[in-house]
């Protein structure tokens, strides 16, 4: 077998990043993880080398690019807690925007000309229509979404000025765990609805808080488009292939096109685990839109991508297997 092409994965020790490293490795690439391990886990780096470092250190970023000479970068590294971003925007702009600038500047300086960027449906804000297509106005309502949009604009400017080629993947709510059970979701604190509900069902967490029961939705709780993490990882692989085929720029949604309310998620967790989920009502979180559901048709057309795990119960079952094993081993 010939030498494998290297791809630098920033945030590759994190949830979606580690799953993407596995997919890249399986496809014949050599993923090199660049991560400061503040939120990621060294044990999740299993399919290539780890370079510990921070995007806030431009010399370190430049050094890693010069050492490994990747053909492309898959850029996950970011802070991603919506509520925290509203309370501490300085932290988010410094990390997400300044860090991304350091990365893009180093890529331009070293001639690395392809990037797949982990953007977000949060760039759309409160949607005026659902499902949300890529032509929907981007008017984010929280600092997290605004930092992601700022990086999208920065990437566009770099593609125009420096010949960078890029795919921005605006994805919806990541869920589930590796189908082989090798890696999964492990945040501290855990803010995602599905693992929080599972941990409550397992007796490992306080009663599940439902943030807002007065949204303009059928049952009053927020609706989200949940997409399995392995399908997200596959989307990144396909985006890289699109860039290697010569694409200069694309912005693409990754979602299933189907929304589920928080109440529906809790009911599904109870079905999958066979256990009750104690719950309490809480006020809405600032910056949370009532409904976010993707129109994924562009991803089908330009990436040849469609999600394989679309059933909510099946998605939750992969997370349950992972979390139940994790809590049993604790």
mmCIF file of N, CA and C in Angstrom, residues 236-318:
data_model
loop_
_atom_site.group_PDB
_atom_site.id
_atom_site.type_symbol
_atom_site.label_atom_id
_atom_site.label_comp_id
_atom_site.label_asym_id
_atom_site.label_seq_id
_atom_site.Cartn_x
_atom_site.Cartn_y
_atom_site.Cartn_z
ATOM 1 N N UNK A 236 -18.322 14.624 6.075
ATOM 2 C CA UNK A 236 -17.014 15.272 5.993
ATOM 3 C C UNK A 236 -16.106 14.565 4.985
ATOM 4 N N UNK A 237 -16.154 13.250 4.960
ATOM 5 C CA UNK A 237 -15.373 12.491 3.992
ATOM 6 C C UNK A 237 -15.800 12.846 2.567
ATOM 7 N N UNK A 238 -17.090 12.943 2.350
ATOM 8 C CA UNK A 238 -17.602 13.271 1.022
ATOM 9 C C UNK A 238 -17.284 14.714 0.644
ATOM 10 N N UNK A 239 -17.280 15.607 1.632
ATOM 11 C CA UNK A 239 -16.905 16.996 1.358
ATOM 12 C C UNK A 239 -15.442 17.084 0.934
ATOM 13 N N UNK A 240 -14.588 16.289 1.577
ATOM 14 C CA UNK A 240 -13.181 16.252 1.194
ATOM 15 C C UNK A 240 -13.027 15.736 -0.235
ATOM 16 N N UNK A 241 -13.785 14.711 -0.582
ATOM 17 C CA UNK A 241 -13.735 14.179 -1.942
ATOM 18 C C UNK A 241 -14.191 15.228 -2.951
ATOM 19 N N UNK A 242 -15.191 16.016 -2.580
ATOM 20 C CA UNK A 242 -15.668 17.084 -3.462
ATOM 21 C C UNK A 242 -14.561 18.103 -3.724
ATOM 22 N N UNK A 243 -13.818 18.467 -2.686
ATOM 23 C CA UNK A 243 -12.708 19.409 -2.850
ATOM 24 C C UNK A 243 -11.598 18.803 -3.710
ATOM 25 N N UNK A 244 -11.330 17.526 -3.509
ATOM 26 C CA UNK A 244 -10.286 16.879 -4.295
ATOM 27 C C UNK A 244 -10.681 16.773 -5.769
ATOM 28 N N UNK A 245 -11.986 16.831 -6.046
ATOM 29 C CA UNK A 245 -12.447 16.788 -7.440
ATOM 30 C C UNK A 245 -12.378 18.153 -8.107
ATOM 31 N N UNK A 246 -12.046 19.219 -7.321
ATOM 32 C CA UNK A 246 -11.867 20.539 -7.907
ATOM 33 C C UNK A 246 -12.849 21.594 -7.464
ATOM 34 N N UNK A 247 -13.815 21.267 -6.634
ATOM 35 C CA UNK A 247 -14.775 22.264 -6.153
ATOM 36 C C UNK A 247 -14.047 23.403 -5.439
ATOM 37 N N UNK A 248 -14.481 24.641 -5.689
ATOM 38 C CA UNK A 248 -13.835 25.796 -5.061
ATOM 39 C C UNK A 248 -14.509 26.210 -3.764
ATOM 40 N N UNK A 249 -15.849 26.201 -3.729
ATOM 41 C CA UNK A 249 -16.549 26.567 -2.494
ATOM 42 C C UNK A 249 -17.958 26.008 -2.525
ATOM 43 N N UNK A 250 -18.386 25.502 -1.382
ATOM 44 C CA UNK A 250 -19.772 25.062 -1.216
ATOM 45 C C UNK A 250 -20.158 25.187 0.249
ATOM 46 N N UNK A 251 -21.403 25.541 0.488
ATOM 47 C CA UNK A 251 -21.974 25.550 1.839
ATOM 48 C C UNK A 251 -23.180 24.621 1.812
ATOM 49 N N UNK A 252 -23.152 23.606 2.676
ATOM 50 C CA UNK A 252 -24.102 22.505 2.567
ATOM 51 C C UNK A 252 -24.659 22.134 3.940
ATOM 52 N N UNK A 253 -25.981 21.970 4.013
ATOM 53 C CA UNK A 253 -26.620 21.463 5.227
ATOM 54 C C UNK A 253 -26.410 19.961 5.355
ATOM 55 N N UNK A 254 -26.224 19.505 6.592
ATOM 56 C CA UNK A 254 -26.269 18.077 6.891
ATOM 57 C C UNK A 254 -27.340 17.859 7.959
ATOM 58 N N UNK A 255 -28.396 17.207 7.577
ATOM 59 C CA UNK A 255 -29.494 16.907 8.488
ATOM 60 C C UNK A 255 -30.369 15.845 7.857
ATOM 61 N N UNK A 256 -31.332 15.343 8.609
ATOM 62 C CA UNK A 256 -32.196 14.286 8.080
ATOM 63 C C UNK A 256 -33.429 14.837 7.385
ATOM 64 N N UNK A 257 -33.776 16.088 7.694
ATOM 65 C CA UNK A 257 -35.000 16.664 7.156
ATOM 66 C C UNK A 257 -36.225 16.358 8.000
ATOM 67 N N UNK A 258 -35.995 15.764 9.162
ATOM 68 C CA UNK A 258 -37.115 15.406 10.045
ATOM 69 C C UNK A 258 -36.822 15.920 11.451
ATOM 70 N N UNK A 259 -37.786 16.571 12.051
ATOM 71 C CA UNK A 259 -37.598 17.125 13.384
ATOM 72 C C UNK A 259 -38.283 16.311 14.471
ATOM 73 N N UNK A 260 -37.719 16.363 15.670
ATOM 74 C CA UNK A 260 -38.309 15.706 16.835
ATOM 75 C C UNK A 260 -38.294 16.682 17.997
ATOM 76 N N UNK A 261 -39.373 16.737 18.726
ATOM 77 C CA UNK A 261 -39.443 17.615 19.889
ATOM 78 C C UNK A 261 -38.708 17.005 21.071
ATOM 79 N N UNK A 262 -38.430 17.823 22.070
ATOM 80 C CA UNK A 262 -37.763 17.327 23.272
ATOM 81 C C UNK A 262 -38.620 16.245 23.944
ATOM 82 N N UNK A 263 -39.929 16.466 23.971
ATOM 83 C CA UNK A 263 -40.813 15.451 24.560
ATOM 84 C C UNK A 263 -40.729 14.139 23.793
ATOM 85 N N UNK A 264 -40.633 14.212 22.477
ATOM 86 C CA UNK A 264 -40.506 12.991 21.677
ATOM 87 C C UNK A 264 -39.183 12.291 21.948
ATOM 88 N N UNK A 265 -38.127 13.060 22.153
ATOM 89 C CA UNK A 265 -36.824 12.473 22.479
ATOM 90 C C UNK A 265 -36.896 11.733 23.814
ATOM 91 N N UNK A 266 -37.507 12.361 24.806
ATOM 92 C CA UNK A 266 -37.613 11.723 26.120
ATOM 93 C C UNK A 266 -38.414 10.421 26.016
ATOM 94 N N UNK A 267 -39.519 10.454 25.272
ATOM 95 C CA UNK A 267 -40.331 9.249 25.109
ATOM 96 C C UNK A 267 -39.531 8.150 24.415
ATOM 97 N N UNK A 268 -38.726 8.519 23.429
ATOM 98 C CA UNK A 268 -37.902 7.529 22.724
ATOM 99 C C UNK A 268 -36.839 6.942 23.645
ATOM 100 N N UNK A 269 -36.230 7.770 24.482
ATOM 101 C CA UNK A 269 -35.238 7.268 25.438
ATOM 102 C C UNK A 269 -35.878 6.270 26.389
ATOM 103 N N UNK A 270 -37.094 6.557 26.821
ATOM 104 C CA UNK A 270 -37.787 5.614 27.706
ATOM 105 C C UNK A 270 -38.066 4.300 26.988
ATOM 106 N N UNK A 271 -38.436 4.361 25.705
ATOM 107 C CA UNK A 271 -38.673 3.128 24.936
ATOM 108 C C UNK A 271 -37.384 2.321 24.800
ATOM 109 N N UNK A 272 -36.307 2.983 24.447
ATOM 110 C CA UNK A 272 -35.049 2.290 24.172
ATOM 111 C C UNK A 272 -34.440 1.696 25.439
ATOM 112 N N UNK A 273 -34.463 2.456 26.524
ATOM 113 C CA UNK A 273 -33.832 1.998 27.768
ATOM 114 C C UNK A 273 -34.743 1.128 28.613
ATOM 115 N N UNK A 274 -36.050 1.250 28.397
ATOM 116 C CA UNK A 274 -36.998 0.544 29.240
ATOM 117 C C UNK A 274 -37.078 1.108 30.644
ATOM 118 N N UNK A 275 -36.619 2.344 30.804
ATOM 119 C CA UNK A 275 -36.606 2.994 32.112
ATOM 120 C C UNK A 275 -37.267 4.360 32.025
ATOM 121 N N UNK A 276 -37.856 4.810 33.133
ATOM 122 C CA UNK A 276 -38.445 6.151 33.127
ATOM 123 C C UNK A 276 -37.377 7.231 33.155
ATOM 124 N N UNK A 277 -37.691 8.371 32.576
ATOM 125 C CA UNK A 277 -36.812 9.538 32.608
ATOM 126 C C UNK A 277 -37.495 10.617 33.460
ATOM 127 N N UNK A 278 -36.996 10.785 34.685
ATOM 128 C CA UNK A 278 -37.534 11.848 35.537
ATOM 129 C C UNK A 278 -37.242 13.188 34.890
ATOM 130 N N UNK A 279 -38.239 14.076 34.882
ATOM 131 C CA UNK A 279 -38.038 15.341 34.191
ATOM 132 C C UNK A 279 -38.617 16.492 34.985
ATOM 133 N N UNK A 280 -38.052 17.660 34.773
ATOM 134 C CA UNK A 280 -38.557 18.879 35.405
ATOM 135 C C UNK A 280 -38.604 19.973 34.352
ATOM 136 N N UNK A 281 -39.555 20.866 34.509
ATOM 137 C CA UNK A 281 -39.682 21.995 33.591
ATOM 138 C C UNK A 281 -38.689 23.086 33.976
ATOM 139 N N UNK A 282 -38.082 23.683 32.970
ATOM 140 C CA UNK A 282 -37.157 24.797 33.182
ATOM 141 C C UNK A 282 -37.473 25.879 32.163
ATOM 142 N N UNK A 283 -36.970 27.067 32.417
ATOM 143 C CA UNK A 283 -37.240 28.159 31.494
ATOM 144 C C UNK A 283 -36.439 27.978 30.212
ATOM 145 N N UNK A 284 -36.856 28.655 29.168
ATOM 146 C CA UNK A 284 -36.134 28.606 27.904
ATOM 147 C C UNK A 284 -34.695 29.082 28.092
ATOM 148 N N UNK A 285 -33.798 28.528 27.299
ATOM 149 C CA UNK A 285 -32.426 29.020 27.282
ATOM 150 C C UNK A 285 -32.321 30.167 26.282
ATOM 151 N N UNK A 286 -31.655 31.202 26.690
ATOM 152 C CA UNK A 286 -31.493 32.350 25.803
ATOM 153 C C UNK A 286 -30.757 31.920 24.544
ATOM 154 N N UNK A 287 -31.288 32.344 23.398
ATOM 155 C CA UNK A 287 -30.641 32.043 22.128
ATOM 156 C C UNK A 287 -31.107 30.758 21.471
ATOM 157 N N UNK A 288 -32.099 30.065 22.034
ATOM 158 C CA UNK A 288 -32.593 28.816 21.459
ATOM 159 C C UNK A 288 -33.800 29.063 20.553
ATOM 160 N N UNK A 289 -33.703 28.827 19.238
ATOM 161 C CA UNK A 289 -34.866 28.929 18.362
ATOM 162 C C UNK A 289 -35.858 27.802 18.645
ATOM 163 N N UNK A 290 -37.137 27.999 18.314
ATOM 164 C CA UNK A 290 -38.136 26.961 18.596
ATOM 165 C C UNK A 290 -38.010 25.730 17.711
ATOM 166 N N UNK A 291 -37.564 25.901 16.451
ATOM 167 C CA UNK A 291 -37.537 24.757 15.542
ATOM 168 C C UNK A 291 -36.384 24.906 14.553
ATOM 169 N N UNK A 292 -35.591 23.847 14.417
ATOM 170 C CA UNK A 292 -34.494 23.803 13.451
ATOM 171 C C UNK A 292 -34.527 22.451 12.743
ATOM 172 N N UNK A 293 -34.913 22.470 11.487
ATOM 173 C CA UNK A 293 -34.978 21.244 10.684
ATOM 174 C C UNK A 293 -34.367 21.541 9.322
ATOM 175 N N UNK A 294 -33.510 20.650 8.854
ATOM 176 C CA UNK A 294 -32.764 20.863 7.616
ATOM 177 C C UNK A 294 -33.568 20.485 6.383
ATOM 178 N N UNK A 295 -33.273 21.181 5.288
ATOM 179 C CA UNK A 295 -33.563 20.689 3.952
ATOM 180 C C UNK A 295 -32.240 20.110 3.451
ATOM 181 N N UNK A 296 -32.092 18.785 3.406
ATOM 182 C CA UNK A 296 -30.804 18.170 3.051
ATOM 183 C C UNK A 296 -30.644 17.864 1.572
ATOM 184 N N UNK A 297 -31.493 18.431 0.719
ATOM 185 C CA UNK A 297 -31.476 18.030 -0.691
ATOM 186 C C UNK A 297 -30.181 18.416 -1.398
ATOM 187 N N UNK A 298 -29.556 19.548 -1.028
ATOM 188 C CA UNK A 298 -28.303 19.938 -1.674
ATOM 189 C C UNK A 298 -27.199 18.932 -1.362
ATOM 190 N N UNK A 299 -27.168 18.423 -0.136
ATOM 191 C CA UNK A 299 -26.161 17.421 0.227
ATOM 192 C C UNK A 299 -26.303 16.172 -0.637
ATOM 193 N N UNK A 300 -27.527 15.796 -0.932
ATOM 194 C CA UNK A 300 -27.740 14.639 -1.804
ATOM 195 C C UNK A 300 -27.182 14.912 -3.204
ATOM 196 N N UNK A 301 -27.405 16.142 -3.686
ATOM 197 C CA UNK A 301 -27.003 16.464 -5.056
ATOM 198 C C UNK A 301 -25.491 16.635 -5.196
ATOM 199 N N UNK A 302 -24.867 17.405 -4.304
ATOM 200 C CA UNK A 302 -23.457 17.759 -4.516
ATOM 201 C C UNK A 302 -22.486 16.806 -3.812
ATOM 202 N N UNK A 303 -22.926 16.171 -2.734
ATOM 203 C CA UNK A 303 -22.044 15.246 -2.008
ATOM 204 C C UNK A 303 -22.388 13.783 -2.250
ATOM 205 N N UNK A 304 -23.549 13.533 -2.840
ATOM 206 C CA UNK A 304 -24.000 12.145 -2.949
ATOM 207 C C UNK A 304 -24.263 11.545 -1.588
ATOM 208 N N UNK A 305 -24.663 12.400 -0.642
ATOM 209 C CA UNK A 305 -24.788 11.998 0.760
ATOM 210 C C UNK A 305 -26.250 11.872 1.159
ATOM 211 N N UNK A 306 -26.545 10.862 1.912
ATOM 212 C CA UNK A 306 -27.847 10.765 2.584
ATOM 213 C C UNK A 306 -27.635 9.986 3.873
ATOM 214 N N UNK A 307 -28.340 10.363 4.926
ATOM 215 C CA UNK A 307 -28.132 9.689 6.217
ATOM 216 C C UNK A 307 -28.594 8.238 6.172
ATOM 217 N N UNK A 308 -27.838 7.390 6.864
ATOM 218 C CA UNK A 308 -28.176 5.969 6.920
ATOM 219 C C UNK A 308 -28.954 5.622 8.186
ATOM 220 N N UNK A 309 -28.660 6.326 9.282
ATOM 221 C CA UNK A 309 -29.387 6.088 10.538
ATOM 222 C C UNK A 309 -30.377 7.239 10.703
ATOM 223 N N UNK A 310 -31.625 6.991 10.360
ATOM 224 C CA UNK A 310 -32.628 8.062 10.386
ATOM 225 C C UNK A 310 -33.700 7.854 11.451
ATOM 226 N N UNK A 311 -33.830 6.632 11.930
ATOM 227 C CA UNK A 311 -34.835 6.346 12.951
ATOM 228 C C UNK A 311 -34.345 6.837 14.312
ATOM 229 N N UNK A 312 -35.155 7.626 15.002
ATOM 230 C CA UNK A 312 -34.740 8.215 16.269
ATOM 231 C C UNK A 312 -34.399 7.145 17.297
ATOM 232 N N UNK A 313 -35.198 6.109 17.406
ATOM 233 C CA UNK A 313 -34.925 5.051 18.383
ATOM 234 C C UNK A 313 -33.600 4.351 18.083
ATOM 235 N N UNK A 314 -33.317 4.106 16.803
ATOM 236 C CA UNK A 314 -32.058 3.456 16.430
ATOM 237 C C UNK A 314 -30.873 4.353 16.774
ATOM 238 N N UNK A 315 -31.040 5.649 16.558
ATOM 239 C CA UNK A 315 -29.992 6.611 16.874
ATOM 240 C C UNK A 315 -29.703 6.601 18.383
ATOM 241 N N UNK A 316 -30.786 6.651 19.158
ATOM 242 C CA UNK A 316 -30.663 6.670 20.618
ATOM 243 C C UNK A 316 -30.064 5.355 21.122
ATOM 244 N N UNK A 317 -30.395 4.253 20.462
ATOM 245 C CA UNK A 317 -29.877 2.950 20.895
ATOM 246 C C UNK A 317 -28.350 2.915 20.834
ATOM 247 N N UNK A 318 -27.746 3.548 19.815
ATOM 248 C CA UNK A 318 -26.274 3.551 19.746
ATOM 249 C C UNK A 318 -25.687 4.360 20.895
#
